[in-house]
Coordinates of C-alpha atoms in Angstrom, one line a residue:
X107 CA -38.8 203.7 206.6
X108 CA -41.4 201.5 204.9
X109 CA -43.4 203.3 202.3
X110 CA -46.8 201.8 201.7
X111 CA -48.2 202.7 198.2
X112 CA -51.3 204.7 197.8
X113 CA -54.3 203.8 195.6
X114 CA -54.4 205.0 192.0
X115 CA -57.0 207.6 191.2
X116 CA -59.8 206.3 188.9
X117 CA -61.4 208.4 186.1
X118 CA -64.7 206.5 186.0
X119 CA -67.6 207.6 188.1
X120 CA -70.2 205.5 189.9
X121 CA -72.8 206.3 187.3
X122 CA -70.4 205.1 184.5
X123 CA -69.6 201.9 186.3
X124 CA -73.3 201.3 187.1
X125 CA -74.3 201.7 183.4
X126 CA -71.9 199.1 182.2
X127 CA -72.1 196.6 185.0
X128 CA -75.9 196.6 185.6
X129 CA -76.5 195.8 182.0
X130 CA -73.9 192.9 182.3
X131 CA -75.6 191.7 185.5
X132 CA -79.1 191.7 184.0
X133 CA -77.9 189.6 181.1
X134 CA -76.9 186.8 183.5
X135 CA -78.7 183.5 182.7
X136 CA -78.7 182.1 186.3
X137 CA -78.7 183.4 189.8
X138 CA -75.2 182.1 190.5
X139 CA -73.9 184.0 187.5
X140 CA -75.7 187.1 188.7
X141 CA -74.2 186.8 192.2
X142 CA -70.7 186.5 190.7
X143 CA -71.2 189.5 188.5
X144 CA -72.5 191.5 191.4
X145 CA -69.2 190.7 193.3
X146 CA -67.2 191.9 190.3
X147 CA -69.2 195.1 190.2
X148 CA -68.5 195.6 193.9
X149 CA -64.7 195.2 193.2
X150 CA -64.9 197.8 190.4
X151 CA -66.7 200.2 192.8
X152 CA -64.1 199.6 195.6
X153 CA -61.7 202.3 194.6
X154 CA -64.4 204.8 193.5
X155 CA -67.1 204.7 196.2
X156 CA -66.9 202.3 199.1
X157 CA -70.5 203.0 200.2
X158 CA -71.8 201.9 196.8
X159 CA -69.4 198.9 196.8
X160 CA -70.6 197.9 200.3
X161 CA -74.3 198.0 199.1
X162 CA -73.6 195.9 196.0
X163 CA -71.6 193.3 198.0
X164 CA -74.5 192.9 200.4
X165 CA -76.8 192.5 197.4
X166 CA -74.6 189.7 196.2
X167 CA -74.5 188.1 199.6
X168 CA -78.3 188.2 200.0
X169 CA -78.8 186.6 196.6
X170 CA -76.2 183.9 197.4
X171 CA -77.8 183.1 200.7
X172 CA -81.3 182.9 199.2
X173 CA -80.0 180.4 196.5
X174 CA -77.7 178.6 198.9
X175 CA -74.8 179.4 196.7
X176 CA -71.8 178.7 199.0
X177 CA -69.1 180.0 196.7
X178 CA -71.1 183.3 196.3
X179 CA -71.5 183.5 200.1
X180 CA -67.7 183.2 200.4
X181 CA -66.9 185.8 197.7
X182 CA -69.5 188.3 199.0
X183 CA -68.2 188.1 202.6
X184 CA -64.6 188.3 201.4
X185 CA -65.5 191.6 199.6
X186 CA -67.4 192.9 202.6
X187 CA -64.3 192.1 204.8
X188 CA -62.0 194.1 202.5
X189 CA -64.4 197.1 202.5
X190 CA -64.7 197.0 206.3
X191 CA -60.9 196.9 206.7
X192 CA -60.5 199.8 204.3
X193 CA -63.0 201.8 206.5
X194 CA -61.1 200.9 209.7
X195 CA -63.8 198.6 211.0
X196 CA -61.5 195.8 212.0
X197 CA -64.0 193.8 214.1
X198 CA -66.6 193.8 211.3
X199 CA -63.8 192.9 208.8
X200 CA -62.8 189.9 210.9
X201 CA -66.4 188.6 211.3
X202 CA -67.0 188.8 207.6
X203 CA -63.7 187.0 207.0
X204 CA -64.7 184.2 209.3
X205 CA -68.0 183.8 207.4
X206 CA -66.1 183.7 204.1
X207 CA -63.6 181.2 205.5
X208 CA -66.4 178.9 206.7
X209 CA -68.0 179.0 203.2
X210 CA -64.8 178.2 201.4
X211 CA -64.0 175.4 203.9
X212 CA -67.3 173.8 203.1
X213 CA -66.5 173.6 199.4
X214 CA -62.8 172.8 200.0
X215 CA -61.6 175.9 198.2
X216 CA -58.0 176.1 199.6
X217 CA -56.9 178.9 197.4
X218 CA -59.6 181.3 198.5
X219 CA -59.3 180.1 202.1
X220 CA -55.6 181.2 201.9
X221 CA -56.7 184.6 200.5
X222 CA -59.2 185.1 203.4
X223 CA -56.6 184.2 206.0
X224 CA -54.1 186.6 204.3
X225 CA -56.8 189.3 204.5
X226 CA -57.3 188.6 208.2
X227 CA -53.6 188.9 208.7
X228 CA -53.5 192.3 207.1
X229 CA -56.5 193.4 209.3
X230 CA -54.6 192.4 212.4
X231 CA -51.5 194.2 211.0
X232 CA -53.5 197.4 210.6
X233 CA -54.9 197.2 214.1
X234 CA -51.5 196.5 215.7
X235 CA -52.1 192.8 216.6
X236 CA -48.8 191.6 215.2
X237 CA -48.7 188.2 216.8
X238 CA -52.2 187.4 215.4
X239 CA -51.2 188.7 212.0
X240 CA -48.2 186.4 211.9
X241 CA -50.4 183.5 212.9
X242 CA -52.9 184.2 210.1
X243 CA -50.2 184.6 207.5
X244 CA -48.5 181.3 208.5
X245 CA -51.9 179.6 208.4
X246 CA -52.5 181.0 204.9
X247 CA -49.2 179.6 203.7
X248 CA -50.0 176.1 205.2
X249 CA -53.4 176.1 203.5
X250 CA -52.0 176.8 200.0
X251 CA -51.3 173.6 198.0
X252 CA -48.1 173.1 196.0
X253 CA -49.9 173.7 192.8
X254 CA -51.0 177.2 194.1
X255 CA -47.6 178.1 195.5
X256 CA -47.5 181.5 193.7
X257 CA -50.4 182.5 195.8
X258 CA -48.0 182.5 198.8
X259 CA -46.6 185.9 197.7
X260 CA -49.3 187.9 199.5
X261 CA -48.8 186.2 203.0
X262 CA -45.0 186.4 202.5
X263 CA -45.4 190.1 202.0
X264 CA -47.6 190.3 205.1
X265 CA -45.0 188.4 207.2
X266 CA -42.3 190.8 205.9
X267 CA -44.4 193.8 207.1
X268 CA -45.3 192.2 210.5
X269 CA -41.7 191.3 211.3
X270 CA -40.6 194.8 210.3
X271 CA -43.0 196.3 212.8
X272 CA -41.8 193.8 215.4
X273 CA -38.2 195.1 215.0
X274 CA -36.9 191.9 213.3
X275 CA -35.4 193.3 210.0
X276 CA -33.6 190.0 209.1
X277 CA -36.8 188.0 209.0
X278 CA -38.7 190.9 207.4
X279 CA -36.1 191.0 204.6
X280 CA -36.1 187.3 204.1
X281 CA -39.9 187.2 203.6
X282 CA -39.7 190.3 201.4
X283 CA -37.2 188.6 199.1
X284 CA -39.5 185.5 198.9
X285 CA -42.6 187.5 198.0
X286 CA -40.7 189.6 195.5
X287 CA -39.5 186.4 193.8
X288 CA -43.1 185.0 193.6
X289 CA -44.4 188.4 192.3
X290 CA -41.8 188.3 189.6
X291 CA -42.8 184.7 188.6
X292 CA -46.4 185.9 188.5
X293 CA -45.4 188.9 186.4
X294 CA -47.4 191.0 188.9
X295 CA -45.6 194.3 188.4
X296 CA -47.6 196.5 190.7
X297 CA -47.1 194.2 193.7
X298 CA -43.5 193.6 192.8
X299 CA -42.9 197.3 192.8
X300 CA -44.6 197.6 196.3
X301 CA -42.4 194.8 197.6
X302 CA -39.3 196.5 196.2
X303 CA -40.3 199.8 198.0
X304 CA -40.6 197.9 201.3
X305 CA -37.3 196.1 200.6
X306 CA -35.5 199.5 200.1
X307 CA -36.8 200.6 203.5
X308 CA -35.7 197.4 205.2
X309 CA -32.2 197.6 203.6
X310 CA -31.9 201.3 204.7
X311 CA -32.8 200.4 208.3
X312 CA -30.1 197.6 208.3
X313 CA -27.5 200.0 206.8
X314 CA -27.4 198.4 203.3
X315 CA -27.6 201.8 201.6
X316 CA -26.2 200.7 198.2
X317 CA -28.6 197.7 198.0
X318 CA -31.5 200.0 199.1
X319 CA -30.6 202.5 196.4
X320 CA -30.5 199.6 193.9
X321 CA -34.0 198.5 194.9
X322 CA -35.3 202.1 194.5
X323 CA -33.8 202.3 191.0
X324 CA -35.5 199.0 190.1
X325 CA -38.8 200.4 191.3
X326 CA -38.3 203.4 189.1
X327 CA -37.4 201.2 186.1
X328 CA -40.4 198.9 186.4
X329 CA -42.9 201.7 187.2
X330 CA -41.7 203.7 184.1
X331 CA -42.1 200.6 181.9
X332 CA -45.6 199.7 183.2
X333 CA -46.9 203.3 183.6
X334 CA -47.5 202.7 187.3
X335 CA -47.6 206.4 188.4
X336 CA -47.6 205.9 192.1
X337 CA -44.6 203.6 191.8
X338 CA -42.8 206.2 189.7
X339 CA -43.5 208.8 192.4
X340 CA -42.6 206.6 195.5
X341 CA -39.5 205.1 193.8
X342 CA -38.0 208.6 193.1
X343 CA -39.1 209.9 196.6
X344 CA -37.5 206.9 198.3
X345 CA -34.3 207.2 196.3
X346 CA -34.1 210.9 196.9
X347 CA -34.7 210.6 200.6
X348 CA -32.1 207.8 200.8
X349 CA -29.4 209.8 198.9
X350 CA -30.1 213.0 200.9
X351 CA -28.4 211.4 203.9
X352 CA -25.3 210.3 202.0
X353 CA -22.5 212.9 201.7
X354 CA -21.8 213.9 198.1
X355 CA -25.1 212.7 196.8
X356 CA -27.1 215.9 197.2
X357 CA -27.4 216.6 193.4
X358 CA -28.7 213.1 192.7
X359 CA -31.0 213.3 195.7
X360 CA -32.4 216.7 194.5
X361 CA -32.9 215.5 191.0
X362 CA -34.9 212.4 192.1
X363 CA -37.0 214.4 194.5
X364 CA -37.8 217.1 192.0
X365 CA -38.8 214.5 189.4
X366 CA -41.1 212.9 192.0
X367 CA -42.7 216.4 192.8
X368 CA -43.2 217.0 189.1
X369 CA -45.0 213.6 188.7
X370 CA -47.2 214.4 191.7
X371 CA -48.2 217.8 190.4
X372 CA -48.4 217.0 186.7
X373 CA -50.1 213.7 186.6
X374 CA -52.6 214.5 189.3
X375 CA -52.1 211.2 191.3
X376 CA -53.5 210.9 194.8
X377 CA -50.6 210.8 197.3
X378 CA -51.1 210.2 201.0
X379 CA -49.8 212.9 203.4
X380 CA -47.0 210.7 204.7
X381 CA -45.5 210.3 201.2
X382 CA -45.8 214.0 200.5
X383 CA -44.0 214.7 203.9
X384 CA -41.3 212.3 202.9
X385 CA -40.8 214.1 199.6
X386 CA -40.5 217.6 201.2
X387 CA -38.3 216.2 204.1
X388 CA -35.9 214.8 201.6
X389 CA -35.6 218.2 199.8
X390 CA -35.1 219.9 203.2
X391 CA -32.3 217.5 204.0
X392 CA -30.6 218.2 200.6
X393 CA -30.7 222.0 201.2
X394 CA -29.6 221.5 204.8
X395 CA -26.5 219.5 203.6
X396 CA -25.7 222.4 201.2
X397 CA -26.1 225.0 204.1
X398 CA -29.1 226.6 202.3
X399 CA -31.1 226.8 205.5
X400 CA -33.8 229.1 204.2
X401 CA -34.8 226.6 201.4
X402 CA -34.5 223.8 204.0
X403 CA -36.9 225.7 206.3
X404 CA -39.4 226.3 203.5
X405 CA -39.5 222.6 202.6
X406 CA -39.7 221.6 206.2
X407 CA -42.8 223.7 206.8
X408 CA -44.4 221.8 203.9
X409 CA -43.3 218.6 205.4
X410 CA -44.6 219.4 208.9
X411 CA -48.0 220.3 207.4
X412 CA -48.4 216.9 205.8
X413 CA -46.7 214.8 208.4
X414 CA -49.1 216.2 211.0
X415 CA -52.0 215.0 208.8
X416 CA -50.5 211.5 208.7
X417 CA -50.6 211.0 212.4
X418 CA -47.3 209.1 212.4
X419 CA -45.8 210.1 215.7
X420 CA -42.3 208.9 214.9
X421 CA -42.3 210.8 211.6
X422 CA -43.6 214.0 213.3
X423 CA -40.8 213.7 215.9
X424 CA -38.1 213.4 213.1
X425 CA -39.6 216.4 211.3
X426 CA -39.5 218.6 214.4
X427 CA -36.0 217.5 215.3
X428 CA -34.8 218.5 211.8
X429 CA -36.6 221.8 212.0
X430 CA -34.9 222.4 215.4
X431 CA -31.5 222.1 213.7
X432 CA -32.5 224.3 210.8
X433 CA -33.8 227.0 213.1
X434 CA -30.7 226.8 215.2
X435 CA -28.5 227.3 212.1
X436 CA -30.6 230.3 211.2
X437 CA -30.0 231.7 214.6
X438 CA -33.7 231.7 215.6
X439 CA -33.3 230.2 219.1
X440 CA -36.9 230.8 220.1
X441 CA -38.2 228.9 217.0
X442 CA -35.6 226.3 217.5
X443 CA -36.6 225.8 221.2
X444 CA -40.3 225.7 220.2
X445 CA -39.5 222.9 217.7
X446 CA -37.5 221.1 220.3
X447 CA -40.3 221.3 222.7
X448 CA -42.6 219.9 220.1
X449 CA -40.2 217.1 219.6
X450 CA -40.0 216.4 223.3
X451 CA -43.8 216.5 223.6
X452 CA -44.3 213.9 220.8
X453 CA -41.4 211.8 222.2
X454 CA -43.0 211.7 225.7
X455 CA -46.4 211.1 224.1
X456 CA -44.9 208.2 222.1
X457 CA -43.2 206.8 225.2
X458 CA -46.4 207.0 227.2
X459 CA -48.2 205.4 224.3
X460 CA -45.5 202.6 224.3
X461 CA -45.9 202.2 228.0
X462 CA -49.7 202.1 227.6
X463 CA -49.5 199.7 224.7
X464 CA -47.2 197.4 226.8
X465 CA -49.6 197.6 229.7
X466 CA -52.5 196.9 227.4
X467 CA -50.5 194.0 225.9
X468 CA -49.8 192.6 229.3
X469 CA -53.4 193.0 230.3
X470 CA -54.5 191.2 227.2
X471 CA -51.9 188.4 227.8
X472 CA -53.1 188.2 231.4
X473 CA -56.7 188.0 230.3
X474 CA -55.7 185.5 227.7
X475 CA -53.9 183.4 230.3
X476 CA -56.9 183.6 232.6
X477 CA -59.2 182.6 229.8
X478 CA -56.8 179.8 228.8
X479 CA -56.7 178.7 232.5
X480 CA -60.5 178.8 232.7
X481 CA -60.8 176.8 229.5
X482 CA -58.2 174.4 230.8
X483 CA -60.1 174.0 234.1
X484 CA -63.3 173.4 232.1
X485 CA -61.6 170.9 229.9
X486 CA -60.2 169.2 233.0
X487 CA -63.6 169.0 234.5
X488 CA -65.1 167.7 231.3
X489 CA -62.2 165.2 231.1
X490 CA -62.7 164.1 234.7
X491 CA -66.5 163.8 234.2
X492 CA -65.8 161.8 231.0
X493 CA -63.5 159.5 232.9
X494 CA -66.1 159.0 235.6
X495 CA -68.7 158.3 233.0
X496 CA -66.4 155.8 231.3
X497 CA -65.6 154.2 234.6
X498 CA -69.3 153.8 235.4
X499 CA -69.9 152.6 231.9
X500 CA -67.2 150.0 232.3
X501 CA -68.6 148.9 235.6
X502 CA -72.1 148.6 234.1
X503 CA -70.6 146.7 231.2
X504 CA -68.8 144.3 233.6
X505 CA -71.9 144.0 235.8
X506 CA -74.0 143.3 232.8
X507 CA -71.5 140.8 231.5
X508 CA -71.4 139.1 234.9
X509 CA -75.2 138.9 234.9
X510 CA -75.2 137.5 231.4
X511 CA -72.6 135.0 232.4
X512 CA -74.6 133.9 235.4
X513 CA -77.8 133.6 233.3
X514 CA -75.9 131.7 230.7
X515 CA -74.5 129.3 233.3
X516 CA -77.9 128.9 234.9
X517 CA -79.5 128.3 231.5
X518 CA -76.8 125.7 230.7
X519 CA -77.3 123.9 234.0
X520 CA -81.1 124.0 233.5
X521 CA -80.7 122.6 230.0
X522 CA -78.2 119.9 231.2
X523 CA -80.6 119.0 234.1
X524 CA -83.6 118.7 231.7
X525 CA -81.6 116.7 229.2
X526 CA -80.4 114.4 232.1
X527 CA -84.0 114.0 233.3
X528 CA -85.2 113.2 229.7
X529 CA -82.3 110.7 229.4
X530 CA -83.2 109.1 232.7
X531 CA -86.9 109.0 231.7
X532 CA -85.9 107.4 228.3
X533 CA -83.7 104.9 230.1
X534 CA -86.6 104.1 232.5
X535 CA -88.9 103.6 229.6
X536 CA -86.4 101.4 227.8
X537 CA -85.8 99.4 231.0
X538 CA -89.6 99.0 231.4
X539 CA -90.0 97.9 227.8
X540 CA -87.1 95.5 228.1
X541 CA -88.7 94.1 231.3
X542 CA -92.0 93.8 229.6
X543 CA -90.4 92.1 226.6
X544 CA -88.5 89.7 228.9
X545 CA -91.7 88.9 230.8
X546 CA -93.5 88.3 227.5
X547 CA -90.7 86.2 226.2
X548 CA -90.6 84.2 229.4
X549 CA -94.3 83.7 229.2
X550 CA -94.1 82.6 225.6
X551 CA -91.2 80.3 226.4
X552 CA -93.2 78.8 229.3
X553 CA -96.2 78.4 227.1
X554 CA -94.2 76.7 224.4
X555 CA -92.6 74.3 226.8
X556 CA -96.0 73.4 228.3
X557 CA -97.4 72.9 224.8
X558 CA -94.5 70.7 223.9
X559 CA -94.9 68.7 227.2
X560 CA -98.6 68.2 226.6
X561 CA -98.0 67.2 223.0
X562 CA -95.4 64.7 224.0
X563 CA -97.7 63.2 226.7
X564 CA -100.5 62.9 224.2
X565 CA -98.4 61.4 221.5
X566 CA -96.2 59.2 223.7
X567 CA -98.8 58.4 226.4
X568 CA -102.5 58.2 225.3
X569 CA -101.7 58.0 221.7
X570 CA -99.4 55.1 222.1
X571 CA -101.8 53.3 224.4
X572 CA -104.7 53.7 222.0
X573 CA -102.5 52.7 219.1
X574 CA -101.7 49.5 221.1
X575 CA -105.3 48.9 221.9
X576 CA -106.2 49.2 218.2
X577 CA -103.5 46.7 217.2
X578 CA -104.7 44.4 219.9
X579 CA -108.3 44.6 218.8
X580 CA -107.3 44.2 215.2
X581 CA -105.4 40.9 216.1
X582 CA -108.5 39.7 217.9
X583 CA -110.5 40.0 214.7
X584 CA -108.0 37.7 213.0
X585 CA -108.3 35.1 215.9
X586 CA -112.1 35.1 216.1
X587 CA -113.9 34.9 212.9
X588 CA -117.2 35.9 214.5
X589 CA -115.7 39.2 215.6
X590 CA -114.5 40.0 212.1
X591 CA -118.1 39.6 210.8
X592 CA -119.5 41.8 213.6
X593 CA -120.4 45.3 212.7
X594 CA -120.0 46.5 216.3
X595 CA -116.4 45.2 216.2
X596 CA -115.7 47.2 213.1
X597 CA -117.4 50.3 214.4
X598 CA -115.3 50.0 217.6
X599 CA -112.1 49.8 215.5
X600 CA -113.2 52.8 213.5
X601 CA -113.9 54.8 216.6
X602 CA -110.6 53.7 218.1
X603 CA -108.8 54.8 214.9
X604 CA -110.5 58.1 215.0
X605 CA -109.5 58.6 218.6
X606 CA -105.8 57.7 217.7
X607 CA -106.0 60.2 214.7
X608 CA -107.5 62.9 216.9
X609 CA -104.9 62.5 219.6
X610 CA -102.1 62.6 216.9
X611 CA -103.6 65.7 215.3
X612 CA -104.0 67.4 218.7
X613 CA -100.4 66.6 219.5
X614 CA -99.2 67.9 216.2
X615 CA -101.3 71.1 216.6
X616 CA -99.9 71.8 220.0
X617 CA -96.3 71.4 218.7
X618 CA -96.3 70.8 215.0
X619 CA -93.3 68.8 213.9
X620 CA -92.7 71.2 210.9
X621 CA -92.8 74.2 213.2
X622 CA -90.4 72.6 215.6
X623 CA -88.0 71.4 213.0
X624 CA -88.3 74.1 210.2
X625 CA -89.6 77.1 211.9
X626 CA -92.6 79.5 211.7
X627 CA -92.5 80.3 208.0
X628 CA -92.7 76.7 206.6
X629 CA -95.2 75.7 209.3
X630 CA -97.5 78.7 208.6
X631 CA -97.3 77.9 204.8
X632 CA -98.1 74.3 205.3
X633 CA -101.1 75.2 207.6
X634 CA -102.5 77.6 205.0
X635 CA -102.1 74.9 202.3
X636 CA -103.9 72.4 204.5
X637 CA -106.8 74.9 205.0
X638 CA -107.0 75.3 201.3
X639 CA -107.2 71.6 200.7
X640 CA -109.8 70.8 203.3
X641 CA -112.1 73.7 202.8
X642 CA -113.6 75.6 199.8
X643 CA -111.8 78.8 201.0
X644 CA -108.8 79.7 198.9
X645 CA -105.9 80.8 201.1
X646 CA -102.7 82.6 199.7
X647 CA -99.7 82.9 202.1
X648 CA -96.9 85.5 201.7
X649 CA -93.9 85.9 204.0
X650 CA -91.6 89.0 204.2
X651 CA -88.2 89.3 205.8
X652 CA -86.0 86.6 207.3
X653 CA -87.6 85.0 210.4
X654 CA -85.4 84.4 213.5
X655 CA -85.5 80.7 214.7
X656 CA -86.5 80.0 218.3
X657 CA -84.7 77.1 219.9
X658 CA -86.1 76.1 223.3
X659 CA -83.1 73.9 224.0
X660 CA -80.8 77.0 223.9
X661 CA -82.7 78.5 226.8

């Protein structure tokens, strides 16, 4: 049987704690420090007055929320969760734990997240939700980093208790050994003692009586060294109860149980009814094995009184069954039958409870499956809707892409057409200009040819004739003396010479020889020089670039 340790009694009162802690709280230099000290005060009040602890924890929470102190919000809710669990308010405990978990998650405090998850596991363990308890304990272990591996001791202990209640002693013992190893590394004597107490119960259930007795003796040794009174009591009680069922160990069992009773009565420690019942049941077993049935009956009456207060049905059944045997040995058949009836009553009650629990469990599983199915249907609907939206979105994207492609193609064709039009317009303009240039060039060529023809006719025709006439008249003056002395004759020769000169100049101006032979630049320069000689106007001629010669004969 697993023996869970009771709390130590405290000598300090609420007033004594308040006097010291309130002064310490008022000396805080910041609101965050004040919130932390309030939580420590609530922890100190926890084992003295839960109502006062609850009020102080809420004071710390209000201050942390007002100052947006996330760590303080986590610690306050964690303390409120423990107080609610201690008071049996499992739902309130879980809600506070979830708030604490959210706060620690926001500041990435994995160690305290693990502690909260462990506390949620113990809450589920207390309320009989074993599957949920295992889930929380495993989540706590996964949350703990390698550097904080010693913190895994608490969830390992919780797993040990959960698997023990689930009827899996091998797993329970494995996790108990793990948590004991970590408690030893942490030098956490109190929790190591508790794990050893649980280990002894597990070993007893699996028939390892020698190992179970060794665990109990280790509990006694560690508790005596550390002064842990409740450990001293439970270690001796567990050892005595274990030895009382082993033949030939009655004296050792009685000695251990009497030492446990002396510790309980002398040191004034608070012992829960179930542990008192275990003590007196062990003594009854010792005297029953020695056939001292009156003493056995006396201790069983004490045991029945306390076991009834514990509310543990299986323990009550065992007590009534032992009392049935004792009464039968004493020859009191009526009392024996009454005890047997009580045993049957509790057995049937336990069976009905088991059936009711199984029915409740099946109902919960059914509701859970229904809820899961509903969630799955909702998720399927959401997924289907999401796929439809994605499909529509893809269609819109494809349609938009197609429209953009059409617009891009149309824009490209429009730009190409405009460019083609502009190119054609430019080509038309170029052709027009080329045509105009060709016409101008043809006109110029025609004009030049006509000028050359007229110049040749004047020079070769009229100019030659007049030159001949002038020579003829000049020869007449040599033949006829009277003509040579005539002024009219000389005037006529002068006029004829002027005519020849004018025809020659006109011919040269129409097609200057220098222009025809040398080109425009020398001809223009010679013309400007001539103007400067014949007139008072000073003319300066400058030429730029290299002129292109025009050759009529090439055309």
